GROMACS .gro file of C-alpha atoms in nm:
model
  121
    1MET     CA    1  -0.361   1.014  -0.828
    2VAL     CA    2  -0.710   1.122  -0.730
    3LEU     CA    3  -0.624   1.078  -0.363
    4PHE     CA    4  -0.312   1.292  -0.399
    5LEU     CA    5  -0.510   1.559  -0.582
    6ALA     CA    6  -0.762   1.560  -0.299
    7GLY     CA    7  -0.476   1.587  -0.049
    8LEU     CA    8  -0.325   1.877  -0.242
    9SER     CA    9  -0.655   2.063  -0.244
   10ALA     CA   10  -0.680   2.023   0.135
   11ILE     CA   11  -0.351   2.206   0.201
   12PRO     CA   12  -0.428   2.559   0.324
   13ARG     CA   13  -0.285   2.839   0.109
   14ASP     CA   14  -0.185   3.024   0.428
   15LEU     CA   15   0.100   2.778   0.474
   16TYR     CA   16   0.249   2.868   0.139
   17GLU     CA   17   0.224   3.237   0.224
   18ALA     CA   18   0.390   3.174   0.560
   19VAL     CA   19   0.677   2.981   0.405
   20ASP     CA   20   0.727   3.261   0.150
   21ILE     CA   21   0.752   3.512   0.435
   22ASP     CA   22   1.003   3.286   0.611
   23GLY     CA   23   1.227   3.300   0.306
   24ALA     CA   24   1.165   2.970   0.128
   25SER     CA   25   1.050   3.113  -0.204
   26HIS     CA   26   1.200   2.840  -0.426
   27PRO     CA   27   0.943   2.580  -0.541
   28ILE     CA   28   1.156   2.292  -0.416
   29ASP     CA   29   1.175   2.449  -0.070
   30ARG     CA   30   0.798   2.497  -0.066
   31PHE     CA   31   0.748   2.135  -0.170
   32LEU     CA   32   0.985   1.997   0.095
   33LYS     CA   33   0.868   2.225   0.377
   34VAL     CA   34   0.492   2.240   0.316
   35THR     CA   35   0.352   2.013   0.045
   36TRP     CA   36   0.523   1.683   0.123
   37PRO     CA   37   0.469   1.694   0.502
   38MET     CA   38   0.103   1.789   0.457
   39LEU     CA   39   0.056   1.499   0.215
   40GLY     CA   40   0.187   1.256   0.480
   41PRO     CA   41  -0.151   1.104   0.577
   42THR     CA   42  -0.250   1.062   0.213
   43THR     CA   43   0.084   0.903   0.129
   44MET     CA   44   0.055   0.662   0.420
   45PHE     CA   45  -0.297   0.557   0.318
   46VAL     CA   46  -0.202   0.510  -0.047
   47THR     CA   47   0.113   0.313   0.041
   48VAL     CA   48  -0.063   0.073   0.278
   49THR     CA   49  -0.357   0.007   0.046
   50THR     CA   50  -0.126  -0.039  -0.254
   51PHE     CA   51   0.080  -0.301  -0.074
   52ILE     CA   52  -0.233  -0.485   0.041
   53THR     CA   53  -0.364  -0.483  -0.317
   54ALA     CA   54  -0.030  -0.613  -0.445
   55PHE     CA   55  -0.059  -0.917  -0.219
   56LYS     CA   56  -0.407  -0.997  -0.350
   57ILE     CA   57  -0.301  -1.079  -0.705
   58PHE     CA   58  -0.481  -1.393  -0.813
   59ASP     CA   59  -0.671  -1.336  -1.134
   60THR     CA   60  -0.368  -1.252  -1.348
   61VAL     CA   61  -0.185  -1.566  -1.244
   62ALA     CA   62  -0.493  -1.787  -1.272
   63VAL     CA   63  -0.593  -1.666  -1.617
   64MET     CA   64  -0.261  -1.602  -1.788
   65THR     CA   65  -0.005  -1.848  -1.656
   66ARG     CA   66  -0.181  -2.096  -1.423
   67GLY     CA   67   0.128  -2.087  -1.204
   68GLY     CA   68   0.372  -2.052  -1.487
   69PRO     CA   69   0.638  -2.290  -1.605
   70GLY     CA   70   0.723  -2.511  -1.312
   71GLY     CA   71   0.540  -2.286  -1.063
   72ALA     CA   72   0.760  -1.984  -1.136
   73SER     CA   73   0.472  -1.736  -1.123
   74GLU     CA   74   0.268  -1.910  -0.855
   75VAL     CA   75   0.160  -1.679  -0.574
   76LEU     CA   76   0.016  -1.761  -0.232
   77LEU     CA   77  -0.347  -1.699  -0.329
   78TYR     CA   78  -0.315  -1.925  -0.633
   79ALA     CA   79  -0.161  -2.195  -0.411
   80ILE     CA   80  -0.457  -2.160  -0.175
   81TYR     CA   81  -0.692  -2.201  -0.470
   82LEU     CA   82  -0.508  -2.511  -0.593
   83GLU     CA   83  -0.499  -2.673  -0.249
   84GLY     CA   84  -0.864  -2.604  -0.177
   85PHE     CA   85  -1.040  -2.653  -0.507
   86GLN     CA   86  -0.810  -2.869  -0.720
   87TYR     CA   87  -0.657  -3.105  -0.464
   88PHE     CA   88  -0.946  -3.079  -0.209
   89HIS     CA   89  -0.716  -3.021   0.089
   90MET     CA   90  -0.959  -2.783   0.257
   91SER     CA   91  -0.790  -2.771   0.596
   92TYR     CA   92  -0.452  -2.693   0.441
   93ALA     CA   93  -0.610  -2.422   0.223
   94ALA     CA   94  -0.776  -2.272   0.531
   95THR     CA   95  -0.442  -2.273   0.714
   96LEU     CA   96  -0.274  -2.103   0.420
   97THR     CA   97  -0.553  -1.845   0.418
   98LEU     CA   98  -0.490  -1.767   0.785
   99VAL     CA   99  -0.116  -1.739   0.719
  100PHE     CA  100  -0.189  -1.499   0.433
  101LEU     CA  101  -0.421  -1.295   0.654
  102ALA     CA  102  -0.168  -1.284   0.939
  103PHE     CA  103   0.116  -1.187   0.704
  104THR     CA  104  -0.089  -0.909   0.547
  105LEU     CA  105  -0.203  -0.784   0.886
  106VAL     CA  106   0.147  -0.781   1.036
  107PHE     CA  107   0.294  -0.616   0.729
  108SER     CA  108   0.024  -0.348   0.725
  109VAL     CA  109   0.056  -0.275   1.097
  110LEU     CA  110   0.435  -0.249   1.075
  111GLN     CA  111   0.413  -0.026   0.772
  112THR     CA  112   0.155   0.195   0.943
  113PHE     CA  113   0.367   0.233   1.256
  114ILE     CA  114   0.681   0.308   1.056
  115LEU     CA  115   0.508   0.561   0.832
  116ASP     CA  116   0.300   0.707   1.116
  117ARG     CA  117   0.619   0.840   1.278
  118ARG     CA  118   0.680   1.054   0.972
  119VAL     CA  119   0.323   1.176   0.934
  120HIS     CA  120   0.224   1.508   1.089
  121TYR     CA  121  -0.149   1.564   1.123
   0.00000   0.00000   0.00000
């Protein structure tokens, strides 16, 4: 929310005046023509960092469910922890870590390229 508020404060007021002169005086028109496109870089940054943070969930699973009933809530980072520190399969845990890193990197790059097409600086 703070990032979006900062993005909103960076939008020049001249653009709103220009869109009013062009005939888009309705608030929805101003939002769709000025506000949303100018918030494109902020939206892209927030979306990419939110997805990266969502993949890094470990503490909730480790503390609350320990993988859940029958491994139902087990995530990749918890599996890496189990393989490395419970079962002492260090090489397998390192391989899983590289897979996690590669997956996160590929997903972030794809998301950035897809969203970057819609962002106007």
